Coordinates of C-alpha atoms in Angstrom, one line a residue:
Chain A
M994 CA 13.5 12.5 -35.3
A995 CA 12.3 13.8 -31.9
L996 CA 11.0 11.4 -29.3
D997 CA 7.2 10.8 -28.8
D998 CA 5.6 13.3 -26.3
D999 CA 4.7 10.6 -24.5
Y1000 CA 8.1 10.5 -23.0
L1001 CA 7.4 13.7 -21.3
A1002 CA 4.2 12.4 -19.8
T1003 CA 4.6 11.6 -16.0
P1004 CA 1.3 9.7 -15.1
K1005 CA 2.7 8.5 -11.8
R1006 CA 3.9 11.9 -10.4
R1007 CA 1.8 12.1 -7.1
Y1008 CA 2.3 12.0 -3.7
G1009 CA 4.7 9.1 -2.4
Y1010 CA 6.2 7.0 -4.9
D1011 CA 5.7 5.8 -8.5
H1012 CA 5.2 2.3 -7.1
D1013 CA 2.7 1.0 -4.4
R1014 CA 5.3 -1.3 -2.8
Y1015 CA 5.6 0.6 0.6
D1016 CA 4.7 3.9 2.1
W1017 CA 6.8 7.2 1.7
S1018 CA 8.2 8.2 5.2
M1019 CA 11.3 9.8 6.3
L1020 CA 13.5 8.1 9.1
T1021 CA 13.5 11.2 11.1
D1022 CA 9.4 11.5 11.2
R1023 CA 8.9 8.3 12.6
P1024 CA 8.4 7.3 16.3
G1025 CA 11.6 6.3 17.8
V1026 CA 11.8 2.5 19.1
R1027 CA 14.0 1.0 21.5
W1028 CA 15.6 -2.7 21.2
P1029 CA 15.2 -5.2 23.8
G1030 CA 17.0 -4.1 27.0
D1031 CA 16.2 -0.4 26.2
K1032 CA 19.3 -0.7 23.8
P1033 CA 19.5 2.1 20.8
L1034 CA 21.1 0.0 18.3
A1035 CA 20.3 -3.7 17.0
V1036 CA 23.2 -5.5 15.3
W1037 CA 22.4 -7.8 12.7
I1038 CA 25.3 -10.0 11.3
N1039 CA 24.7 -11.6 8.0
V1040 CA 26.7 -14.3 6.3
S1041 CA 26.0 -15.1 2.7
V1042 CA 26.5 -19.0 1.9
Q1043 CA 26.5 -18.9 -2.0
F1044 CA 26.7 -21.2 -4.6
Y1045 CA 28.0 -19.7 -8.0
P1046 CA 27.5 -22.6 -10.6
L1047 CA 30.2 -23.2 -13.0
N1048 CA 27.5 -23.6 -15.6
Q1049 CA 26.2 -20.1 -15.3
R1050 CA 23.7 -19.0 -17.8
G1051 CA 24.2 -15.3 -16.6
E1052 CA 20.4 -14.3 -17.8
P1053 CA 19.4 -11.5 -17.8
F1054 CA 22.7 -10.6 -16.4
K1055 CA 25.9 -11.7 -15.1
V1056 CA 25.5 -11.9 -11.1
P1057 CA 28.6 -9.9 -9.4
N1058 CA 31.0 -12.2 -8.3
G1059 CA 30.3 -15.0 -10.8
M1060 CA 31.8 -16.7 -13.4
T1061 CA 33.5 -14.1 -15.8
M1062 CA 35.9 -16.4 -17.9
P1063 CA 35.1 -18.8 -20.7
Y1064 CA 33.6 -22.2 -19.3
P1065 CA 34.8 -24.0 -17.5
D1066 CA 35.7 -20.8 -15.3
L1067 CA 37.7 -22.9 -12.6
R1068 CA 39.2 -19.7 -11.3
H1069 CA 36.1 -18.0 -10.2
F1070 CA 34.1 -21.3 -9.4
T1071 CA 36.9 -22.2 -7.0
L1072 CA 37.6 -19.2 -5.4
R1073 CA 33.7 -18.9 -4.6
D1074 CA 34.1 -22.5 -3.0
Y1075 CA 36.7 -21.8 -1.0
G1076 CA 34.2 -19.8 1.1
N1077 CA 31.9 -22.7 1.8
R1078 CA 34.8 -25.1 2.5
V1079 CA 37.4 -22.7 4.5
G1080 CA 36.4 -19.2 4.9
I1081 CA 33.2 -20.2 6.6
H1082 CA 35.1 -21.9 9.3
R1083 CA 37.4 -18.8 10.0
V1084 CA 34.0 -16.9 9.8
L1085 CA 32.2 -19.1 12.3
Q1086 CA 35.2 -19.1 14.6
A1087 CA 35.5 -15.5 14.6
L1088 CA 31.7 -15.0 15.5
E1089 CA 31.7 -17.6 18.1
R1090 CA 34.7 -16.1 19.8
A1091 CA 32.9 -12.7 19.9
A1092 CA 29.7 -14.4 21.1
M1093 CA 28.0 -13.1 18.1
R1094 CA 24.7 -14.7 16.9
P1095 CA 24.7 -14.7 13.0
T1096 CA 22.1 -15.1 10.4
F1097 CA 22.9 -17.2 7.5
A1098 CA 21.6 -16.5 3.6
V1099 CA 21.7 -19.8 2.1
S1100 CA 21.5 -20.7 -1.7
G1101 CA 19.1 -23.4 -1.6
R1102 CA 21.0 -25.8 -3.8
L1103 CA 23.6 -26.3 -1.1
A1104 CA 21.2 -28.2 0.9
E1105 CA 21.4 -30.6 -1.7
T1106 CA 25.1 -30.5 -2.7
T1107 CA 26.6 -29.8 0.6
P1108 CA 24.2 -31.0 3.1
A1109 CA 27.4 -31.3 6.0
L1110 CA 27.7 -27.4 5.6
I1111 CA 24.1 -27.0 6.2
R1112 CA 24.3 -29.3 9.0
R1113 CA 27.0 -27.1 10.8
L1114 CA 25.3 -23.7 10.1
T1115 CA 22.2 -25.0 12.2
Q1116 CA 24.8 -25.9 14.9
A1117 CA 25.8 -22.2 15.3
D1118 CA 23.6 -20.3 17.6
G1119 CA 21.9 -18.4 14.6
E1120 CA 19.1 -18.1 12.0
I1121 CA 19.3 -19.6 8.5
I1122 CA 17.5 -17.6 5.8
A1123 CA 17.1 -18.4 2.2
H1124 CA 19.0 -16.5 -0.4
G1125 CA 17.5 -17.9 -3.8
W1126 CA 18.1 -21.3 -5.4
T1127 CA 21.5 -20.6 -6.8
M1128 CA 23.3 -17.1 -7.4
D1129 CA 22.6 -17.7 -11.1
D1130 CA 19.0 -18.1 -10.2
L1131 CA 18.0 -14.2 -10.6
H1132 CA 15.0 -12.8 -9.8
T1133 CA 14.1 -10.3 -12.3
G1134 CA 11.1 -8.8 -14.6
A1135 CA 12.5 -11.1 -17.1
L1136 CA 11.2 -14.2 -15.1
D1137 CA 7.5 -14.9 -15.4
R1138 CA 5.3 -15.3 -12.3
A1139 CA 4.7 -19.0 -12.2
A1140 CA 8.4 -19.6 -13.0
E1141 CA 9.4 -17.5 -10.4
A1142 CA 6.7 -19.1 -7.8
A1143 CA 8.2 -22.4 -8.4
L1144 CA 11.8 -21.1 -7.9
I1145 CA 11.0 -19.4 -4.4
R1146 CA 8.8 -22.6 -3.4
R1147 CA 11.7 -25.2 -4.4
T1148 CA 14.6 -22.9 -2.4
L1149 CA 12.1 -22.6 0.7
E1150 CA 11.3 -26.3 0.8
T1151 CA 14.7 -27.5 0.6
L1152 CA 16.1 -25.3 3.1
R1153 CA 13.1 -25.8 5.4
E1154 CA 13.7 -29.6 5.0
A1155 CA 17.4 -29.2 5.4
T1156 CA 17.3 -27.0 8.3
G1157 CA 13.9 -28.3 10.0
G1158 CA 13.3 -24.6 10.8
A1159 CA 10.9 -22.3 9.0
V1160 CA 13.0 -20.3 7.0
R1161 CA 11.2 -16.7 7.7
G1162 CA 13.7 -14.5 5.6
W1163 CA 15.0 -13.9 2.2
L1164 CA 17.7 -12.3 0.5
S1165 CA 17.5 -12.2 -3.5
P1166 CA 20.7 -12.9 -5.4
A1167 CA 22.6 -9.6 -6.4
R1168 CA 19.5 -8.2 -4.1
H1169 CA 17.6 -8.1 -7.2
Q1170 CA 13.8 -8.5 -7.6
S1171 CA 11.1 -8.7 -10.1
W1172 CA 7.6 -6.8 -9.8
N1173 CA 6.1 -10.0 -8.0
T1174 CA 8.8 -11.0 -5.5
P1175 CA 7.4 -9.6 -2.6
D1176 CA 4.0 -11.0 -3.3
L1177 CA 5.3 -14.4 -3.9
L1178 CA 7.6 -14.6 -0.7
A1179 CA 4.5 -13.3 1.5
E1180 CA 2.5 -16.3 -0.4
A1181 CA 5.4 -18.7 0.7
G1182 CA 5.3 -17.7 4.2
V1183 CA 8.5 -15.7 4.1
E1184 CA 8.1 -12.7 6.6
Y1185 CA 10.9 -10.5 5.9
C1186 CA 13.0 -9.8 2.9
A1187 CA 16.4 -7.8 2.8
D1188 CA 16.8 -6.5 -0.7
W1189 CA 15.6 -2.8 -0.6
V1190 CA 18.5 -1.1 0.9
N1191 CA 16.6 2.1 1.6
D1192 CA 16.6 2.7 5.2
D1193 CA 18.2 2.4 8.4
M1194 CA 15.4 0.7 10.1
P1195 CA 12.9 -1.9 9.2
Y1196 CA 9.4 -1.0 7.4
P1197 CA 6.4 -2.9 6.3
M1198 CA 5.8 -3.9 2.7
T1199 CA 2.6 -4.1 0.7
T1200 CA 1.9 -7.5 -0.8
D1201 CA -0.9 -9.3 -2.7
A1202 CA -0.5 -12.1 0.2
G1203 CA -0.2 -9.9 3.2
P1204 CA 2.2 -8.5 5.0
L1205 CA 6.2 -8.6 4.6
I1206 CA 9.0 -6.6 6.4
S1207 CA 11.8 -5.1 4.6
L1208 CA 15.0 -5.4 6.6
P1209 CA 17.6 -3.3 4.8
L1210 CA 21.0 -5.0 4.5
S1211 CA 23.4 -2.5 3.7
T1212 CA 25.2 -3.0 0.6
E1213 CA 27.6 -0.1 1.2
I1214 CA 29.6 -1.4 3.8
E1215 CA 29.6 -5.1 2.7
D1216 CA 33.0 -7.0 2.3
Q1217 CA 32.6 -7.6 -1.0
F1218 CA 31.2 -4.3 -2.1
V1219 CA 33.9 -2.4 -0.3
M1220 CA 37.1 -4.7 -1.0
G1221 CA 35.6 -6.6 -4.2
Q1222 CA 33.9 -3.9 -6.2
N1223 CA 35.4 -0.8 -4.8
L1224 CA 39.0 -2.4 -4.5
H1225 CA 39.4 -0.4 -1.0
S1226 CA 42.0 -2.0 1.2
E1227 CA 41.2 -4.2 4.1
D1228 CA 42.2 -1.5 6.7
S1229 CA 39.9 0.8 4.9
W1230 CA 37.1 -1.5 5.1
V1231 CA 37.5 -2.0 8.9
Q1232 CA 37.6 2.0 9.2
Q1233 CA 34.4 2.0 7.0
V1234 CA 32.7 -0.5 8.8
T1235 CA 33.5 1.0 12.5
D1236 CA 32.5 4.6 11.2
A1237 CA 29.1 3.4 10.3
F1238 CA 28.7 1.9 13.3
D1239 CA 29.8 4.7 15.6
Y1240 CA 27.7 7.0 13.4
L1241 CA 24.5 4.7 13.7
L1242 CA 25.1 4.4 17.6
A1243 CA 25.6 8.2 18.2
E1244 CA 22.5 8.7 16.0
A1245 CA 20.3 6.1 17.6
R1246 CA 21.1 7.3 20.8
E1247 CA 19.8 10.9 20.0
Q1248 CA 16.9 10.1 17.8
G1249 CA 16.0 6.6 18.5
G1250 CA 16.5 2.7 17.4
R1251 CA 18.8 2.3 14.5
L1252 CA 19.6 -1.0 12.5
F1253 CA 23.3 -1.7 12.0
A1254 CA 23.3 -4.5 9.3
L1255 CA 26.7 -6.1 8.3
S1256 CA 26.8 -8.4 5.5
L1257 CA 29.7 -11.0 4.9
H1258 CA 30.9 -13.3 2.4
P1259 CA 33.2 -16.2 3.5
W1260 CA 34.9 -16.3 0.3
M1261 CA 36.1 -12.3 0.7
I1262 CA 36.5 -12.0 4.2
G1263 CA 37.3 -15.8 5.6
Q1264 CA 40.6 -15.4 3.2
P1265 CA 43.8 -15.5 5.9
H1266 CA 44.8 -12.1 5.0
R1267 CA 41.4 -10.7 5.7
I1268 CA 39.9 -12.4 8.6
A1269 CA 41.7 -10.7 11.2
C1270 CA 39.8 -7.4 10.0
L1271 CA 36.6 -9.0 11.0
E1272 CA 37.9 -9.7 14.3
A1273 CA 38.7 -6.3 14.6
V1274 CA 35.2 -5.1 13.4
L1275 CA 33.6 -7.7 16.1
Q1276 CA 35.9 -6.3 18.8
H1277 CA 35.0 -2.9 18.1
I1278 CA 31.3 -3.8 18.4
A1279 CA 31.9 -5.7 21.6
L1280 CA 33.4 -2.9 23.0
H1281 CA 29.9 -1.2 22.7
R1282 CA 28.1 -4.1 23.8
E1283 CA 26.1 -2.4 26.7
E1284 CA 24.5 -0.1 23.9
V1285 CA 24.1 -2.7 21.4
W1286 CA 21.5 -5.6 20.9
Q1287 CA 22.9 -8.3 18.8
A1288 CA 20.6 -10.9 17.3
P1289 CA 19.5 -13.0 14.1
A1290 CA 17.5 -11.2 11.6
G1291 CA 14.0 -12.8 12.5
E1292 CA 14.5 -11.6 16.4
I1293 CA 15.1 -8.2 15.0
L1294 CA 11.8 -8.4 13.3
D1295 CA 9.8 -9.6 16.2
A1296 CA 11.3 -7.1 18.2
F1297 CA 10.5 -4.5 15.5
R1298 CA 7.2 -5.8 15.4
S1299 CA 6.4 -5.6 19.2
A1300 CA 8.0 -2.2 19.4
S1301 CA 5.8 -0.9 16.7
E1302 CA 2.5 -1.8 17.9
P1303 CA 0.3 1.1 19.0
G1304 CA 1.1 1.4 22.8
A1305 CA 4.3 -0.6 22.9
G1306 CA 5.8 2.2 24.6
A1307 CA 8.1 3.4 21.7
A1308 CA 9.6 6.7 22.8
D1309 CA 9.2 9.6 20.5
A1310 CA 12.8 10.7 19.2
Chain B
M887 CA 27.5 18.2 -34.6
K888 CA 30.0 21.0 -33.7
E889 CA 33.5 20.6 -33.1
T890 CA 33.4 22.5 -29.7
P891 CA 30.2 23.6 -27.7
E892 CA 30.6 27.5 -28.8
A893 CA 29.5 28.4 -25.4
Y894 CA 32.5 30.4 -24.1
D895 CA 35.7 31.8 -26.1
Y896 CA 39.2 30.4 -24.7
W897 CA 40.5 32.5 -21.6
A898 CA 43.7 31.7 -19.8
Y899 CA 43.2 31.6 -15.9
E900 CA 46.3 34.1 -15.8
N901 CA 46.0 37.6 -15.9
R902 CA 42.3 37.9 -15.7
P903 CA 40.5 40.9 -14.1
K904 CA 40.7 40.4 -10.2
I905 CA 37.4 39.0 -8.8
T906 CA 36.6 40.2 -5.5
W907 CA 34.0 38.6 -3.3
P908 CA 31.7 40.0 -0.5
N909 CA 33.7 41.1 2.6
G910 CA 37.2 40.6 0.8
A911 CA 36.8 36.8 1.0
R912 CA 39.2 35.0 -1.5
L913 CA 37.0 31.9 -2.1
A914 CA 33.1 31.5 -2.6
F915 CA 32.1 27.9 -1.2
W916 CA 28.8 26.2 -2.0
V917 CA 27.3 23.0 -1.5
A918 CA 24.9 22.0 -4.0
P919 CA 22.6 18.9 -2.7
N920 CA 21.3 16.9 -5.7
I921 CA 17.6 16.2 -4.5
E922 CA 16.6 13.6 -7.0
Y923 CA 13.8 11.2 -7.8
Y924 CA 14.6 8.1 -9.8
E925 CA 11.5 6.5 -11.5
I926 CA 11.3 3.0 -10.9
D927 CA 10.0 2.3 -14.5
P928 CA 10.7 5.1 -16.6
P929 CA 10.0 5.2 -20.1
A930 CA 12.6 4.0 -22.7
N931 CA 15.0 6.4 -24.1
P932 CA 17.1 5.2 -27.2
H933 CA 20.0 6.9 -26.4
R934 CA 20.5 6.2 -22.8
K935 CA 19.4 3.3 -20.7
P936 CA 18.2 4.7 -17.1
W937 CA 18.9 1.3 -15.2
P938 CA 21.4 -1.5 -15.7
T939 CA 19.2 -4.2 -15.3
P940 CA 15.5 -5.1 -16.0
H941 CA 12.9 -3.0 -13.9
P942 CA 12.3 -3.0 -11.2
S943 CA 16.4 -2.7 -10.7
V944 CA 16.0 -2.8 -7.0
P945 CA 19.6 -2.0 -6.0
G946 CA 19.9 1.0 -7.8
F947 CA 16.3 2.5 -7.0
G948 CA 16.7 1.3 -3.3
I949 CA 19.9 3.1 -2.4
R950 CA 19.0 6.3 -4.1
D951 CA 15.6 6.0 -2.3
Y952 CA 17.9 5.6 1.1
G953 CA 19.1 9.3 0.0
N954 CA 15.2 10.8 0.2
R955 CA 14.1 8.7 3.2
V956 CA 17.5 9.0 5.4
G957 CA 20.1 10.9 3.7
H958 CA 18.9 14.3 3.2
M959 CA 17.7 15.0 6.9
R960 CA 21.5 13.9 8.0
Q961 CA 22.9 16.6 5.7
M962 CA 20.7 19.3 6.6
A963 CA 21.7 18.8 10.2
L964 CA 25.2 19.0 9.0
L965 CA 25.0 22.2 6.9
D966 CA 22.8 23.8 9.5
K967 CA 25.9 23.3 12.1
Y968 CA 28.5 24.9 9.8
G969 CA 26.2 27.5 8.7
V970 CA 25.6 26.5 5.0
R971 CA 22.5 27.1 3.1
G972 CA 22.1 24.3 0.4
S973 CA 21.7 25.1 -3.3
V974 CA 19.6 22.2 -4.3
S975 CA 20.0 20.8 -7.5
L976 CA 16.1 19.2 -7.8
S977 CA 14.3 16.8 -9.8
T978 CA 11.0 19.0 -10.0
A979 CA 8.7 16.0 -9.6
L980 CA 10.0 15.4 -6.1
C981 CA 8.0 18.1 -5.1
D982 CA 5.0 16.0 -5.8
H983 CA 6.7 12.7 -4.1
H984 CA 8.5 14.1 -1.3
P985 CA 7.1 17.7 -0.4
E986 CA 8.4 17.1 3.2
I987 CA 11.9 17.3 1.8
I988 CA 11.2 20.4 -0.1
A989 CA 9.4 22.0 3.0
A990 CA 12.9 20.9 5.4
A991 CA 15.0 22.8 2.7
R992 CA 12.6 25.9 2.5
E993 CA 12.3 26.1 6.1
R994 CA 16.3 26.4 5.7
S995 CA 16.3 29.2 3.0
W996 CA 17.8 27.2 0.6
E997 CA 18.0 27.9 -2.8
F998 CA 16.5 25.5 -5.6
F999 CA 17.5 25.1 -9.2
S1000 CA 16.6 22.9 -11.9
H1001 CA 17.9 19.4 -12.5
G1002 CA 14.9 18.3 -14.7
V1003 CA 11.7 16.6 -14.0
Y1004 CA 13.1 13.3 -13.1
N1005 CA 16.8 12.0 -13.2
T1006 CA 15.4 9.1 -15.3
R1007 CA 14.5 11.6 -18.2
Y1008 CA 17.1 12.6 -20.7
T1009 CA 17.4 15.4 -22.7
Y1010 CA 18.7 13.3 -25.6
G1011 CA 16.2 13.0 -28.4
L1012 CA 14.0 15.8 -27.3
S1013 CA 13.2 18.3 -30.1
E1014 CA 14.1 22.4 -29.2
A1015 CA 10.3 22.7 -28.5
Q1016 CA 10.1 19.7 -26.2
E1017 CA 12.9 20.6 -24.4
R1018 CA 12.0 23.9 -23.8
A1019 CA 8.5 22.8 -22.5
M1020 CA 10.5 20.3 -20.2
I1021 CA 12.8 23.2 -18.8
R1022 CA 9.8 25.5 -18.5
E1023 CA 7.7 22.9 -16.6
T1024 CA 10.6 22.5 -13.9
V1025 CA 11.0 26.6 -13.6
E1026 CA 7.3 26.7 -13.1
A1027 CA 7.4 23.8 -10.6
I1028 CA 10.0 25.6 -8.5
H1029 CA 8.2 28.6 -8.5
R1030 CA 5.0 27.0 -7.6
H1031 CA 6.5 25.0 -4.5
T1032 CA 8.9 27.4 -3.4
G1033 CA 8.1 31.0 -4.4
Q1034 CA 11.8 31.1 -6.1
A1035 CA 12.7 32.4 -9.5
C1036 CA 14.9 29.4 -10.9
A1037 CA 18.3 30.9 -11.3
G1038 CA 20.2 27.9 -12.3
Y1039 CA 20.1 24.8 -14.4
L1040 CA 21.8 21.5 -14.1
A1041 CA 20.8 19.4 -17.1
P1042 CA 19.0 16.0 -15.7
A1043 CA 21.6 13.4 -15.3
L1044 CA 24.0 15.5 -17.2
S1045 CA 22.3 15.0 -20.5
H1046 CA 22.6 17.9 -22.9
S1047 CA 21.4 19.0 -26.2
E1048 CA 23.0 21.9 -28.4
H1049 CA 20.6 24.0 -27.1
T1050 CA 20.0 23.6 -23.4
L1051 CA 22.1 26.5 -22.0
D1052 CA 20.2 28.8 -24.5
L1053 CA 16.8 27.6 -23.6
F1054 CA 17.2 27.8 -19.9
A1055 CA 18.7 31.3 -20.1
E1056 CA 15.5 32.3 -22.4
V1057 CA 12.9 30.6 -20.2
G1058 CA 14.3 32.0 -17.1
R1059 CA 14.4 35.5 -18.4
E1060 CA 10.7 35.2 -20.2
M1061 CA 9.4 34.2 -16.9
F1062 CA 11.4 36.2 -14.4
G1063 CA 13.4 39.3 -16.0
D1064 CA 16.9 39.5 -14.5
Q1065 CA 15.8 37.4 -11.4
G1066 CA 15.6 34.1 -13.6
G1067 CA 17.9 32.2 -15.7
L1068 CA 21.0 33.3 -14.6
Y1069 CA 23.6 30.5 -14.3
T1070 CA 24.6 27.1 -15.7
C1071 CA 26.1 24.2 -13.6
D1072 CA 27.0 22.2 -16.8
L1073 CA 30.3 23.4 -17.8
F1074 CA 33.6 22.2 -15.9
H1075 CA 35.9 24.3 -17.8
D1076 CA 36.9 26.9 -14.9
D1077 CA 37.5 27.5 -11.5
Q1078 CA 36.0 31.0 -11.5
P1079 CA 32.7 32.0 -12.9
T1080 CA 32.6 33.0 -16.7
P1081 CA 30.5 34.3 -19.1
V1082 CA 28.6 32.0 -21.4
R1083 CA 27.6 33.0 -24.8
T1084 CA 23.7 32.2 -25.6
R1085 CA 22.2 32.7 -28.9
S1086 CA 20.2 35.4 -27.6
G1087 CA 22.9 37.5 -26.2
L1088 CA 21.5 37.1 -22.6
R1089 CA 23.9 37.9 -19.6
F1090 CA 24.4 34.4 -18.7
V1091 CA 27.1 32.9 -16.7
S1092 CA 28.9 29.6 -15.7
V1093 CA 29.3 28.9 -11.8
P1094 CA 31.7 26.5 -11.2
Y1095 CA 30.0 23.2 -9.8
S1096 CA 32.6 20.1 -9.9
L1097 CA 32.6 16.9 -11.1
E1098 CA 36.0 16.3 -9.6
M1099 CA 34.7 17.2 -6.0
N1100 CA 31.4 15.3 -6.9
D1101 CA 30.5 12.7 -4.4
T1102 CA 28.9 10.2 -7.1
I1103 CA 31.9 10.7 -9.3
V1104 CA 34.2 10.3 -6.4
Y1105 CA 32.7 7.2 -4.8
A1106 CA 30.5 5.5 -7.5
V1107 CA 32.8 6.2 -10.5
N1108 CA 36.3 6.4 -9.1
K1109 CA 35.8 4.3 -6.2
V1110 CA 37.7 6.6 -3.5
E1111 CA 37.9 5.7 0.1
P1112 CA 35.7 7.9 2.3
R1113 CA 38.7 9.2 4.5
H1114 CA 40.7 10.0 1.2
Y1115 CA 37.5 12.4 0.0
A1116 CA 38.2 14.2 2.9
R1117 CA 41.9 14.9 2.0
M1118 CA 40.8 15.5 -1.3
L1119 CA 38.4 18.2 -0.4
K1120 CA 40.8 19.7 2.0
R1121 CA 43.5 19.8 -0.9
C1122 CA 41.1 21.5 -3.2
F1123 CA 40.1 23.7 -0.8
D1124 CA 43.9 24.7 0.2
R1125 CA 44.8 25.4 -3.3
L1126 CA 41.7 27.5 -4.1
Y1127 CA 42.1 29.4 -1.3
A1128 CA 45.6 30.2 -1.7
E1129 CA 44.7 31.3 -5.4
G1130 CA 41.7 33.3 -4.0
A1131 CA 44.4 35.7 -2.4
E1132 CA 45.1 36.9 -6.1
S1133 CA 41.5 37.0 -7.4
G1134 CA 38.4 35.0 -6.3
T1135 CA 37.6 31.5 -6.7
V1136 CA 34.8 29.3 -6.4
M1137 CA 34.5 25.8 -4.8
C1138 CA 31.7 23.6 -5.1
I1139 CA 30.7 20.4 -3.2
P1140 CA 28.0 18.6 -5.2
T1141 CA 26.3 15.9 -3.2
H1142 CA 24.0 13.0 -3.3
N1143 CA 22.7 12.1 0.0
Y1144 CA 22.6 8.3 -1.2
Q1145 CA 26.5 8.6 -0.9
I1146 CA 27.7 11.3 1.1
S1147 CA 25.2 10.7 4.1
C1148 CA 25.7 6.8 4.5
P1149 CA 27.0 6.0 7.9
H1150 CA 30.2 5.3 6.7
R1151 CA 30.8 8.4 4.7
I1152 CA 29.3 11.3 6.6
K1153 CA 32.5 12.0 8.9
A1154 CA 34.4 12.5 6.1
F1155 CA 32.2 15.2 4.5
E1156 CA 31.8 16.8 8.1
E1157 CA 35.7 16.9 8.6
A1158 CA 36.0 18.9 5.0
L1159 CA 33.1 21.1 6.3
E1160 CA 34.5 22.1 9.4
Y1161 CA 38.2 22.8 7.7
I1162 CA 36.5 24.9 5.0
T1163 CA 34.0 26.9 6.9
G1164 CA 36.7 27.5 9.5
H1165 CA 38.7 29.8 7.3
S1166 CA 37.9 33.3 7.7
G1167 CA 38.2 34.3 3.7
V1168 CA 35.4 32.2 2.8
W1169 CA 32.0 33.5 1.7
V1170 CA 29.4 30.9 2.3
A1171 CA 27.2 31.3 -0.5
T1172 CA 24.6 29.8 -3.0
G1173 CA 24.9 29.3 -6.7
R1174 CA 22.6 32.4 -7.2
E1175 CA 24.4 34.6 -5.0
I1176 CA 27.5 33.5 -6.6
A1177 CA 25.8 34.4 -10.1
Q1178 CA 24.5 37.6 -9.0
H1179 CA 27.7 39.1 -7.4
Y1180 CA 29.5 38.2 -10.6
L1181 CA 27.1 39.4 -12.9
A1182 CA 26.9 42.7 -10.9
H1183 CA 30.7 43.2 -10.4
H1184 CA 32.6 41.5 -13.0
Y1185 CA 30.7 40.2 -15.8
D1186 CA 31.5 43.2 -17.8
A1187 CA 34.9 43.6 -17.1
A1188 CA 35.4 39.9 -18.0
R1189 CA 33.7 40.2 -21.3
A1190 CA 35.5 43.3 -22.3
D1191 CA 39.0 41.3 -21.2
I1192 CA 37.7 38.3 -23.2
E1193 CA 37.2 40.4 -26.4
T1194 CA 40.3 42.4 -25.9
K1195 CA 42.5 39.1 -25.7
K1196 CA 40.7 37.7 -28.5
Q1197 CA 41.4 40.4 -30.8
A1198 CA 45.0 40.7 -29.8
A1199 CA 45.3 36.8 -30.4
E1200 CA 43.7 37.2 -34.0
A1201 CA 45.9 40.5 -34.9

């Protein structure tokens, strides 16, 4: 039997998107911005500090990099926990040596279970943002609005209390959202989210509760994506990250500011055989220091806002 | 269900009538950018799930949107640099959603061919009349937005029915005579154009597209490292170029700008483009140009050769 003719109906075929979350525009059609110090390229280094519970529910899907074996999956639990015990210190050391200012996206639950880790992160010259409650608490259309609001509130309150900071940014576990997530984030005082990887510059989103900025955190050059999902070698990861950096820097010189967003996972890049690859990447970025503005995400957001204000002196590309 | 598609006869690669391309070129090279719209909340199809997770499946939607917001303009700059006009495999609803992309491709005299309405609407489960209406709507949209008589078809998300090729050939011919409905990109059985049998006996051909060189297959399915993709493209070219000295071959690079135009991958694509277009025996063409040249100069000889060999085999 054939499908109902409704299957062929296209009620949201119109200018722009089939959703109202943000406006359509091509990067090349926007005015070029310059980052502080008149730099063409902003560099955002995100370190995701994650908690993958052993008693994973896996609903409505199993989070990538979570438990895959029958309970108790000691193998994956401890491989991920390694990042929070050991890997993070190698990553911190590499970033400190390279004088890079990181952004830490932290699972809220870690503030309760490993307060010493949170204290250590607050000592680094960076910023802490929320990365959901745990990696198993997924924000999807399967979650009702009230339950999601409570999850977001609990995450932010716990992290704000533990860090004494504002916690201005949000990265959802697996970058997954429900239809309500941006509204609920704005309602909870979050200023930016990193989940929509559809641009090489920040852009504004529309929510029921006022403005929210999208800061796209590239998945494609992420350590876990390249080496963990695609199973590419460490050397290829370095190549891909430095190729991306070189390309965006060249494009930024010609067309106006770009955002280079590198996302790291201490359980992946903090392994002894991989950490030198991060050092190589940081060294490559450092070679171009005079053209790069490296800052935590919240400062990138502030700079983007002031550069985007009318009359901010944004040079047309 | 049939045992084979019955769209073409067995026809061995060796000892075919020689294909010659314009100006004595050995290889016809074309680039087919897929310019697609994936809906954020498409209707359910019982035969295939559009997104792997509950809607909105932000990771999948986001990266495809990257292709539209960022990627196409990068690729256009690159194809301009190497003198390549794209043959766009188009989700025709994109004409309404993102007309700026269509305008940029039109300015460059690119070809547009149909790739369905949305890449999240499948052919599976459609009746023949529904599929015909869907195809016709896409061909009309291309004509309305670009003025072009749509010559080619690649089924949306490679979702087919037993009638897909027949219907596209019929719709194109009904609307535009011998200017429309000339070729399909849905068959991967050959490195040369071949005649395709349709139920109405129309002159219709397969123009080699490629899944092996398709960036999404390479990157998202086969998980190839970017620099290795450049080597694969060059090796593919080298062999087809060598064989093209005997009889003309076709090489296509089908692209998706959420894959190939990402900052860590675009260098690999440029390296291949520079290499391929740097050879003098390359005819840089579009899908339509290849189909028309073949139909005008080689189709009849091919049909006769296929028939002769078939009879000899049966004798």
